[in-house]
Amino acid sequence: MLKLFPSKHSLRSIEAKFSNHVLLTSLSSSSDLSTIILDSKTPKQALEFFTSILKQNPKNPTKDLRLYSAIIHVLTGARMYTTARCLTKDLIQTLLQSCKPHRVSSLVFSALNQLEGSKFTPNVFGVLIIAFSEMGLLDEALWVYRKTGVLPAVQACTALLNGLVKKVNFHSMWELYKDMISHGLVPSVVTYSVLVNAYCSKGDILKARSLVNEMVKKGIEPTVVIYTTLIRGLCNESNFVEAESMFRQMKESGVLPNLYTYNVLMDGYGKIANVKLALHMYQDMLNNGLLPNIVTFGILIDALCKVGELLAARGFFSQMAKLGVIPNVLVYNSLIDGHSKAGSQSKAMDLLLEMERLKILPDVFTYSILIKSVCSLGTVEEADNLLKIMEKKGVQPNSVIYNSLINGYCKKGNIEKALEVCSQMTKKGIEPNFITFSTLIGGYCKVGKMESAMGLYSEMIIKSLVPDVVTFTALIDGHCKNGDMEEAIRLYKHMLKAGLSPNVFTVSCLINGLCKAGRTSDAIEFFLAKTRGFVQGRADF
């Protein structure tokens, strides 16, 4: 084996070879190469050498993991954590192409653990935990955490806890947190942010606040992230009085709300259709020197469209262009939905064409809005054409789109075409759902095909899909019109047993049916029973 660095002259010779990318022809052993990385004068020099190796061997950079292990140790020891984490992620991503995640964690851990010498730093395992956590490989991150047997840095602990919160695995997160505390973890303000987020995500605002009180007692001041998380949790619970109080409290504490804080509040107001308060918050944001982003505009435009304020929504859309904020598919979907619900189908279609001109690709929700709107106007053929266009562009339809088309054809009495669409749906691997069955039952009832309707009803029951009052009413009405009052009454009783309350249409259908069957006294008695507020009336009529 070539003796490394025997003299200053030899060192200069090797460095010259390195700079000319000739070193690899002299040093074939990966242990020699990793030694050079470890003995580099600076982390930058080590990284440059490592990069040159990758460039000369791009096909299989992970042939020997010792090189990665060496550079990750060097960078971690030099506190270049971001670069070390990026390289670790790159290594993991490459290994995942040929190995299962657990095998990857074992390989990388072993490579890092086998390094000997002064450049070894246990902090590399914290870097590995963070890398796995940020990549969503939580099982592997947990395995490394347990394998090390030593509590990693607080940053690694926090990243692991945050990964579990993102996976909505709260039970495991709290169990892990208890374990970390038992091993001496001192939570940082970022750790508390993760824990507060966990409680808020579950809707447990009281416990989230107790954590904030715990922080303050320890002398840790809540940050804008923690305040915003609490405000978001309160908005999700529709507790806007407390959310506004928290907003005032953060400002009084000297913590300035950021753009995300304002977006959270505006979004909350938008969801309850309180556009006035959303706009007030927007103005307050501008007064505090914060400029809106695409999320801000998306929230306001969507809120305005939902309440029919299309002119104001277009005003904000124009303002986006003035501020250089490029609209996205979500903004266009809101505008298309607003115009569709207002009956302005031509304007909605113009917006679709505008999207295409601006190279903004429509998604499944765009087409879902348009197809549903077109079907409601009775032009199902146009909706069918939109379905073909979206499929041609590689956008796969969902159950909402198919159900809209089925409903459109059923309303026109074209059951055959509705069934054809249902067949297309199942061929695409989309199972008919409650809405599909209810729509088809309604369609059959409308054309008097009660045997087919009852067949679908039986299939619903077999599939454990419970019909709602609308479905029962359609069946009851169909049987009443066919003069089959016995079956109509049987379904009515079944509906009551299912815990469903009849609506005014259910009652009207039965009364009309009873009258047509010559059972006027039963119809009057049933009507009087319902008007007195009895839920079941006379079960035997």
Coordinates of C-alpha atoms in Angstrom, one line a residue:
M1 CA 0.0 0.0 0.0
L2 CA 1.3 3.5 -0.8
K3 CA 2.6 5.2 2.3
L4 CA 0.8 8.4 2.8
F5 CA 2.3 11.8 3.7
P6 CA 5.9 10.6 4.5
S7 CA 7.2 14.1 4.0
K8 CA 6.3 17.6 3.1
H9 CA 7.6 17.0 -0.4
S10 CA 5.3 14.0 -0.8
L11 CA 2.3 16.0 0.5
R12 CA 2.8 18.7 -2.1
S13 CA 3.0 16.0 -4.7
I14 CA -0.3 14.4 -3.7
E15 CA -2.0 17.8 -3.5
A16 CA -0.8 18.5 -7.0
K17 CA -2.2 15.2 -8.2
F18 CA -5.5 16.0 -6.4
S19 CA -5.8 19.4 -8.1
N20 CA -5.3 17.7 -11.5
H21 CA -7.8 14.9 -10.7
V22 CA -5.0 12.3 -11.2
L23 CA -5.0 11.1 -7.6
L24 CA -7.5 8.3 -8.1
T25 CA -5.1 6.5 -10.5
S26 CA -2.5 6.5 -7.8
L27 CA -4.7 5.6 -4.9
S28 CA -7.0 2.7 -5.7
S29 CA -7.9 1.8 -2.1
S30 CA -10.9 3.5 -0.6
S31 CA -9.2 3.5 2.8
D32 CA -6.4 5.6 1.3
L33 CA -9.0 8.0 -0.2
S34 CA -10.9 8.3 3.1
T35 CA -7.6 8.9 4.9
I36 CA -6.9 11.9 2.7
I37 CA -10.4 13.2 3.4
L38 CA -9.8 12.8 7.2
D39 CA -6.3 14.4 7.0
S40 CA -7.3 17.4 4.9
K41 CA -6.2 20.7 6.3
T42 CA -9.7 22.2 6.1
P43 CA -13.2 20.9 5.8
K44 CA -13.5 22.8 2.5
Q45 CA -10.5 20.9 1.1
A46 CA -12.0 17.6 2.3
L47 CA -15.3 18.4 0.6
E48 CA -13.6 19.4 -2.7
F49 CA -11.7 16.2 -2.7
F50 CA -14.8 14.1 -1.9
T51 CA -16.7 16.0 -4.8
S52 CA -13.9 15.2 -7.2
I53 CA -14.1 11.5 -6.3
L54 CA -17.9 11.5 -7.0
K55 CA -17.3 13.3 -10.4
Q56 CA -14.8 10.6 -11.5
N57 CA -17.1 7.8 -10.3
P58 CA -20.6 9.0 -11.0
K59 CA -22.1 5.6 -11.7
N60 CA -21.6 4.1 -8.2
P61 CA -20.8 6.8 -5.6
T62 CA -21.7 4.5 -2.7
K63 CA -19.5 1.6 -3.7
D64 CA -17.5 2.1 -0.5
L65 CA -19.4 3.9 2.3
R66 CA -16.2 4.8 4.1
L67 CA -15.8 7.8 1.9
Y68 CA -19.2 9.1 2.8
S69 CA -18.6 8.3 6.5
A70 CA -15.3 10.2 6.4
I71 CA -16.7 13.4 4.9
I72 CA -19.8 13.3 7.1
H73 CA -17.6 13.0 10.2
V74 CA -15.3 15.9 9.0
L75 CA -18.2 18.2 8.2
T76 CA -20.1 17.4 11.4
G77 CA -16.9 17.9 13.5
A78 CA -16.5 21.3 11.8
R79 CA -20.2 22.2 12.7
M80 CA -21.1 22.3 9.0
Y81 CA -24.3 20.5 9.9
T82 CA -26.4 21.6 6.9
T83 CA -23.8 20.3 4.4
A84 CA -23.4 17.1 6.3
R85 CA -27.1 16.5 6.4
C86 CA -27.5 17.2 2.7
L87 CA -24.7 14.6 1.9
T88 CA -26.4 12.1 4.3
K89 CA -29.7 12.6 2.5
D90 CA -28.0 12.1 -0.8
L91 CA -26.4 8.9 0.4
I92 CA -29.7 7.6 1.7
Q93 CA -31.6 8.5 -1.5
T94 CA -29.0 6.7 -3.6
L95 CA -29.1 3.5 -1.4
L96 CA -32.9 3.5 -1.4
Q97 CA -32.8 2.8 -5.2
S98 CA -31.5 -0.7 -4.4
C99 CA -32.1 -1.4 -0.7
K100 CA -35.1 -1.3 1.6
P101 CA -35.2 1.5 4.2
H102 CA -34.3 -0.6 7.2
R103 CA -31.3 -2.0 5.3
V104 CA -30.2 1.5 4.4
S105 CA -30.3 2.6 8.0
S106 CA -28.2 -0.4 9.0
L107 CA -25.6 0.3 6.3
V108 CA -25.2 4.0 6.9
F109 CA -25.2 3.5 10.7
S110 CA -22.5 0.8 10.5
A111 CA -20.4 3.0 8.1
L112 CA -20.5 6.0 10.4
N113 CA -19.9 3.8 13.5
Q114 CA -16.8 2.1 12.1
L115 CA -14.7 5.2 11.7
E116 CA -11.7 5.3 14.0
G117 CA -9.5 8.1 15.1
S118 CA -9.7 11.6 16.3
K119 CA -12.1 12.8 13.6
F120 CA -14.8 10.5 14.9
T121 CA -17.7 12.4 16.4
P122 CA -20.9 10.9 17.8
N123 CA -22.9 13.9 16.6
V124 CA -23.0 12.2 13.1
F125 CA -25.8 10.0 14.5
G126 CA -27.8 13.1 15.3
V127 CA -27.2 14.2 11.7
L128 CA -28.4 10.8 10.5
I129 CA -31.6 11.0 12.7
I130 CA -32.4 14.5 11.4
A131 CA -31.9 13.3 7.8
F132 CA -34.2 10.3 8.2
S133 CA -36.8 12.4 10.0
E134 CA -36.9 15.1 7.4
M135 CA -37.2 12.4 4.7
G136 CA -40.2 10.9 6.5
L137 CA -38.3 7.7 7.3
L138 CA -39.4 7.7 11.0
D139 CA -38.9 4.0 11.7
E140 CA -35.3 4.3 10.5
A141 CA -34.8 7.5 12.6
L142 CA -36.2 5.7 15.7
W143 CA -34.0 2.7 15.0
V144 CA -30.9 4.9 15.0
Y145 CA -32.0 6.8 18.1
R146 CA -32.4 3.5 20.0
K147 CA -29.2 2.0 18.5
T148 CA -26.9 4.8 19.7
G149 CA -27.9 4.3 23.3
V150 CA -27.0 7.9 24.0
L151 CA -29.3 10.9 23.9
P152 CA -28.5 12.8 20.7
A153 CA -28.4 16.6 20.5
V154 CA -31.6 18.5 21.2
Q155 CA -31.9 19.4 17.5
A156 CA -32.0 15.7 16.5
C157 CA -34.5 14.9 19.2
T158 CA -36.7 17.8 18.1
A159 CA -36.5 16.7 14.4
L160 CA -37.6 13.2 15.4
L161 CA -40.5 14.4 17.5
N162 CA -41.5 16.8 14.6
G163 CA -41.4 13.9 12.1
L164 CA -43.8 11.9 14.3
V165 CA -46.2 14.9 14.6
K166 CA -46.2 15.3 10.8
K167 CA -47.2 11.6 10.5
V168 CA -50.0 12.2 13.1
N169 CA -48.4 9.6 15.3
F170 CA -49.0 11.5 18.5
H171 CA -48.9 8.4 20.8
S172 CA -45.4 7.4 19.7
M173 CA -44.3 11.0 19.8
W174 CA -45.3 11.5 23.5
E175 CA -43.8 8.1 24.5
L176 CA -40.6 9.1 22.8
Y177 CA -40.6 12.5 24.5
K178 CA -41.0 10.9 27.9
D179 CA -38.0 8.7 27.1
M180 CA -36.0 11.6 26.0
I181 CA -36.8 13.6 29.2
S182 CA -35.8 10.5 31.3
H183 CA -32.4 10.5 29.6
G184 CA -31.8 14.2 30.3
L185 CA -33.3 16.1 27.4
V186 CA -33.6 19.8 28.0
P187 CA -36.3 21.0 25.6
S188 CA -35.4 24.1 23.5
V189 CA -37.9 26.7 22.3
V190 CA -38.1 24.7 19.0
T191 CA -38.9 21.5 20.9
Y192 CA -41.7 23.3 22.6
S193 CA -43.0 24.6 19.3
V194 CA -43.3 20.9 18.1
L195 CA -45.0 19.9 21.3
V196 CA -47.5 22.8 21.1
N197 CA -48.2 21.9 17.5
A198 CA -48.9 18.3 18.5
Y199 CA -51.5 19.4 21.0
C200 CA -53.1 22.0 18.7
S201 CA -53.3 19.4 15.9
K202 CA -55.4 17.2 18.2
G203 CA -57.5 20.2 19.2
D204 CA -56.3 20.1 22.8
I205 CA -55.7 23.8 23.2
L206 CA -55.7 23.7 27.1
K207 CA -52.7 21.4 27.1
A208 CA -51.0 23.4 24.5
R209 CA -51.4 26.5 26.7
S210 CA -50.1 24.6 29.7
L211 CA -46.9 23.9 27.8
V212 CA -46.5 27.5 27.0
N213 CA -46.9 28.3 30.7
E214 CA -44.3 25.7 31.5
M215 CA -41.9 27.4 29.0
V216 CA -42.4 30.8 30.5
K217 CA -41.7 29.4 34.0
K218 CA -38.4 28.0 32.7
G219 CA -37.5 31.4 31.3
I220 CA -38.1 30.5 27.7
E221 CA -40.1 33.2 25.9
P222 CA -42.7 32.0 23.3
T223 CA -41.8 32.8 19.7
V224 CA -43.9 34.0 16.8
V225 CA -44.1 30.3 15.7
I226 CA -45.6 29.2 19.0
Y227 CA -48.1 32.1 19.1
T228 CA -49.1 31.4 15.5
T229 CA -49.5 27.7 16.2
L230 CA -51.9 28.5 19.1
I231 CA -53.9 30.9 17.0
R232 CA -54.2 28.4 14.2
G233 CA -55.4 25.8 16.8
L234 CA -58.0 28.2 18.1
C235 CA -59.2 29.1 14.6
N236 CA -59.6 25.4 13.8
E237 CA -61.8 25.1 16.8
S238 CA -63.7 28.2 15.6
N239 CA -62.8 30.0 18.8
F240 CA -62.1 33.4 17.3
V241 CA -62.6 35.3 20.5
E242 CA -59.6 33.5 22.0
A243 CA -57.6 33.6 18.8
E244 CA -58.0 37.4 18.7
S245 CA -57.0 37.6 22.4
M246 CA -53.9 35.5 21.7
F247 CA -53.1 37.8 18.7
R248 CA -53.3 40.9 21.0
Q249 CA -51.3 39.1 23.7
M250 CA -48.4 38.3 21.3
K251 CA -48.2 41.9 20.2
E252 CA -48.3 43.1 23.8
S253 CA -45.4 40.7 24.6
G254 CA -43.3 42.4 22.0
V255 CA -43.6 39.5 19.5
L256 CA -44.5 40.8 16.1
P257 CA -46.9 38.7 14.0
N258 CA -45.5 37.6 10.7
L259 CA -47.1 36.9 7.4
Y260 CA -48.0 33.4 8.4
T261 CA -49.8 34.6 11.5
Y262 CA -52.0 37.0 9.4
N263 CA -52.6 34.2 6.9
V264 CA -53.8 31.9 9.6
L265 CA -56.3 34.4 11.0
M266 CA -57.5 35.5 7.5
D267 CA -58.0 31.8 6.6
G268 CA -60.0 31.2 9.8
Y269 CA -62.3 34.1 9.0
G270 CA -62.6 33.0 5.4
K271 CA -63.8 29.6 6.4
I272 CA -66.7 31.0 8.4
A273 CA -67.4 33.5 5.6
N274 CA -66.5 36.5 7.7
V275 CA -65.0 38.4 4.8
K276 CA -65.2 41.7 6.6
L277 CA -62.8 40.6 9.4
A278 CA -60.5 38.9 6.9
L279 CA -60.2 42.1 5.0
H280 CA -59.6 44.1 8.2
M281 CA -56.8 41.7 9.1
Y282 CA -55.4 42.1 5.6
Q283 CA -55.3 45.9 6.0
D284 CA -53.7 45.6 9.4
M285 CA -51.0 43.4 7.8
L286 CA -50.3 46.0 5.1
N287 CA -50.1 48.7 7.8
N288 CA -47.4 46.7 9.6
G289 CA -45.3 46.6 6.4
L290 CA -45.9 43.0 5.4
L291 CA -46.6 42.2 1.8
P292 CA -49.1 39.5 0.8
N293 CA -47.9 36.3 -0.8
I294 CA -49.7 33.8 -3.0
V295 CA -51.3 32.2 0.1
T296 CA -52.7 35.5 1.3
F297 CA -54.3 36.2 -2.1
G298 CA -55.5 32.6 -2.4
I299 CA -57.3 32.9 1.0
L300 CA -59.0 36.2 0.2
I301 CA -60.0 35.4 -3.3
D302 CA -61.5 32.1 -2.2
A303 CA -63.4 33.7 0.7
L304 CA -64.8 36.4 -1.6
C305 CA -65.8 33.9 -4.3
K306 CA -67.6 31.8 -1.7
V307 CA -69.8 34.7 -0.7
G308 CA -70.4 35.7 -4.3
E309 CA -68.2 38.9 -4.2
L310 CA -66.7 38.1 -7.6
L311 CA -65.9 41.7 -8.5
A312 CA -63.9 42.1 -5.3
A313 CA -62.2 38.8 -6.0
R314 CA -61.1 39.9 -9.4
G315 CA -59.8 43.1 -7.9
F316 CA -57.5 41.1 -5.7
F317 CA -56.5 39.0 -8.7
S318 CA -55.5 42.1 -10.5
Q319 CA -53.6 43.4 -7.4
M320 CA -51.6 40.1 -7.5
A321 CA -50.2 41.0 -10.9
K322 CA -49.2 44.5 -9.8
L323 CA -47.2 43.1 -6.9
G324 CA -45.6 40.4 -9.1
V325 CA -47.3 37.5 -7.4
I326 CA -48.0 34.8 -9.9
P327 CA -51.4 33.1 -9.6
N328 CA -51.5 29.3 -9.1
V329 CA -54.0 26.6 -9.8
L330 CA -55.7 27.1 -6.4
V331 CA -56.5 30.7 -7.1
Y332 CA -57.9 29.9 -10.5
N333 CA -60.0 27.1 -9.0
S334 CA -61.5 29.5 -6.5
L335 CA -62.4 32.0 -9.3
I336 CA -63.8 29.2 -11.6
D337 CA -65.9 27.8 -8.7
G338 CA -67.2 31.3 -7.9
H339 CA -68.2 32.0 -11.5
S340 CA -69.7 28.6 -11.9
K341 CA -71.9 28.9 -8.8
A342 CA -73.0 32.3 -10.0
G343 CA -74.2 30.7 -13.3
S344 CA -71.5 32.4 -15.4
Q345 CA -70.3 29.3 -17.1
S346 CA -68.8 31.1 -20.1
K347 CA -66.6 33.2 -17.7
A348 CA -65.5 30.0 -15.9
M349 CA -64.5 28.4 -19.2
D350 CA -62.6 31.6 -20.2
L351 CA -60.6 31.3 -17.0
L352 CA -59.7 27.7 -17.9
L353 CA -58.4 29.0 -21.3
E354 CA -56.5 31.7 -19.4
M355 CA -54.8 29.1 -17.2
E356 CA -53.6 27.2 -20.3
R357 CA -52.2 30.4 -21.9
L358 CA -50.2 31.1 -18.7
K359 CA -49.0 27.4 -18.6
I360 CA -50.8 26.8 -15.3
L361 CA -51.9 23.2 -15.5
P362 CA -55.5 22.6 -14.5
D363 CA -55.8 19.8 -11.9
V364 CA -58.6 17.3 -11.1
F365 CA -60.4 19.9 -8.9
T366 CA -60.5 22.4 -11.8
Y367 CA -62.2 19.9 -14.0
S368 CA -64.4 18.6 -11.2
I369 CA -65.8 22.2 -10.6
L370 CA -66.4 22.7 -14.3
I371 CA -68.0 19.3 -15.0
K372 CA -70.3 19.5 -12.0
S373 CA -71.4 23.0 -13.1
V374 CA -72.0 22.0 -16.7
C375 CA -74.0 18.9 -15.6
S376 CA -76.1 21.1 -13.3
L377 CA -77.0 23.2 -16.4
G378 CA -78.2 20.1 -18.2
T379 CA -75.4 20.1 -20.9
V380 CA -74.0 16.7 -20.0
E381 CA -72.5 16.2 -23.4
E382 CA -70.2 19.2 -22.8
A383 CA -69.3 17.7 -19.5
D384 CA -68.4 14.4 -21.2
N385 CA -66.2 16.3 -23.6
L386 CA -64.4 17.9 -20.6
L387 CA -63.8 14.4 -19.2
K388 CA -62.1 13.4 -22.5
I389 CA -60.0 16.5 -22.5
M390 CA -58.7 16.0 -19.0
E391 CA -57.9 12.4 -19.6
K392 CA -56.0 13.3 -22.8
K393 CA -54.0 15.8 -20.7
G394 CA -53.1 13.1 -18.2
V395 CA -55.4 14.3 -15.4
Q396 CA -57.1 11.3 -13.9
P397 CA -60.8 11.8 -13.0
N398 CA -62.0 11.0 -9.4
S399 CA -65.3 9.8 -8.0
V400 CA -66.7 13.4 -7.8
I401 CA -66.3 13.8 -11.5
Y402 CA -67.9 10.4 -12.4
N403 CA -70.7 11.0 -9.9
S404 CA -71.4 14.4 -11.4
L405 CA -71.7 12.9 -14.9
I406 CA -73.9 10.0 -13.5
N407 CA -76.2 12.6 -11.9
G408 CA -76.3 14.6 -15.1
Y409 CA -77.4 11.6 -17.2
C410 CA -79.9 10.5 -14.5
K411 CA -81.6 13.9 -14.4
K412 CA -82.0 13.6 -18.2
G413 CA -83.5 10.1 -17.8
N414 CA -80.6 8.5 -19.7
I415 CA -79.9 5.6 -17.3
E416 CA -78.0 3.6 -19.9
K417 CA -75.5 6.4 -20.3
A418 CA -75.3 6.8 -16.5
L419 CA -74.5 3.1 -16.1
E420 CA -71.9 3.4 -18.9
V421 CA -70.1 6.1 -16.9
C422 CA -70.4 3.9 -13.8
S423 CA -68.7 1.1 -15.7
Q424 CA -65.9 3.4 -16.8
M425 CA -65.5 4.4 -13.2
T426 CA -65.0 0.8 -12.0
K427 CA -62.6 0.0 -14.8
K428 CA -60.4 2.9 -13.6
G429 CA -60.3 1.2 -10.2
I430 CA -62.7 3.7 -8.5
E431 CA -65.3 1.9 -6.5
P432 CA -68.9 3.3 -6.6
N433 CA -69.6 5.1 -3.3
F434 CA -72.7 6.1 -1.4
I435 CA -73.4 9.1 -3.8
T436 CA -73.0 6.8 -6.8
F437 CA -75.6 4.4 -5.5
S438 CA -78.0 7.1 -4.3
T439 CA -77.8 8.9 -7.7
L440 CA -78.5 5.7 -9.7
I441 CA -81.4 4.7 -7.4
G442 CA -82.9 8.2 -7.8
G443 CA -82.4 7.9 -11.6
Y444 CA -84.2 4.5 -11.7
C445 CA -87.0 5.8 -9.5
K446 CA -87.5 8.8 -11.8
V447 CA -88.1 6.5 -14.8
G448 CA -90.2 4.0 -12.8
K449 CA -87.8 1.1 -12.9
M450 CA -88.3 0.2 -9.3
E451 CA -87.0 -3.4 -9.6
S452 CA -83.6 -2.1 -10.7
A453 CA -83.7 0.6 -8.0
M454 CA -84.4 -2.0 -5.3
G455 CA -81.6 -4.1 -6.7
L456 CA -79.2 -1.3 -6.1
Y457 CA -80.7 -0.6 -2.7
S458 CA -80.0 -4.2 -1.7
E459 CA -76.4 -3.9 -3.0
M460 CA -76.0 -0.8 -0.9
I461 CA -77.0 -2.7 2.2
I462 CA -74.7 -5.6 1.4
K463 CA -71.8 -3.1 1.0
S464 CA -72.7 -1.6 4.4
L465 CA -73.5 1.7 2.7
V466 CA -76.4 3.2 4.7
P467 CA -79.0 5.0 2.5
D468 CA -79.9 8.5 3.7
V469 CA -83.3 10.2 3.9
V470 CA -83.0 11.4 0.3
T471 CA -82.4 7.8 -1.0
F472 CA -85.3 6.4 1.1
T473 CA -87.6 9.2 -0.1
A474 CA -86.8 8.5 -3.8
L475 CA -87.6 4.8 -3.3
I476 CA -90.8 5.6 -1.3
D477 CA -91.9 8.1 -3.9
G478 CA -91.2 5.6 -6.7
H479 CA -93.3 2.9 -5.1
C480 CA -96.1 5.3 -4.2
K481 CA -96.3 6.4 -7.9
N482 CA -96.4 2.7 -8.9
G483 CA -99.2 2.2 -6.5
D484 CA -97.2 -0.2 -4.3
M485 CA -98.0 1.3 -0.9
E486 CA -97.1 -1.9 1.0
E487 CA -93.5 -1.6 -0.2
A488 CA -93.5 2.2 0.3
I489 CA -94.6 1.8 4.0
R490 CA -92.1 -1.1 4.5
L491 CA -89.3 1.2 3.4
Y492 CA -90.6 4.0 5.6
K493 CA -90.5 1.8 8.6
H494 CA -87.1 0.6 7.7
M495 CA -85.9 4.2 7.5
L496 CA -87.3 5.0 11.0
K497 CA -85.5 1.9 12.4
A498 CA -82.3 3.2 10.9
G499 CA -82.7 6.3 13.0
L500 CA -83.5 8.6 10.1
S501 CA -86.2 11.3 10.4
P502 CA -88.5 11.8 7.4
N503 CA -88.4 15.2 5.7
V504 CA -91.3 17.1 4.3
F505 CA -90.9 15.4 0.9
T506 CA -91.0 11.9 2.5
V507 CA -94.3 12.8 4.2
S508 CA -95.7 14.4 1.0
C509 CA -94.9 11.3 -1.0
L510 CA -96.7 9.0 1.5
I511 CA -99.7 11.2 1.8
N512 CA -100.1 11.5 -2.0
G513 CA -99.7 7.7 -2.3
L514 CA -102.2 7.0 0.4
C515 CA -104.7 9.3 -1.2
K516 CA -104.2 7.8 -4.7
A517 CA -104.7 4.3 -3.1
G518 CA -108.0 5.4 -1.7
R519 CA -106.8 5.4 1.9
T520 CA -107.8 9.0 2.6
S521 CA -108.5 8.5 6.3
D522 CA -105.0 7.0 6.7
A523 CA -103.5 9.9 4.8
I524 CA -105.3 12.4 7.1
E525 CA -104.4 10.6 10.3
F526 CA -100.8 10.3 9.1
F527 CA -100.7 14.0 8.3
L528 CA -102.2 15.0 11.7
A529 CA -99.7 12.7 13.5
K530 CA -96.8 14.4 11.7
T531 CA -98.0 17.9 12.3
R532 CA -98.3 17.1 16.0
G533 CA -94.6 16.4 16.0
F534 CA -94.7 12.6 16.3
V535 CA -91.6 11.1 14.7
Q536 CA -93.1 7.8 13.8
G537 CA -96.7 8.5 13.4
R538 CA -98.9 5.4 12.9
A539 CA -96.4 2.6 12.1
D540 CA -99.2 0.5 10.7
F541 CA -101.1 3.3 8.9

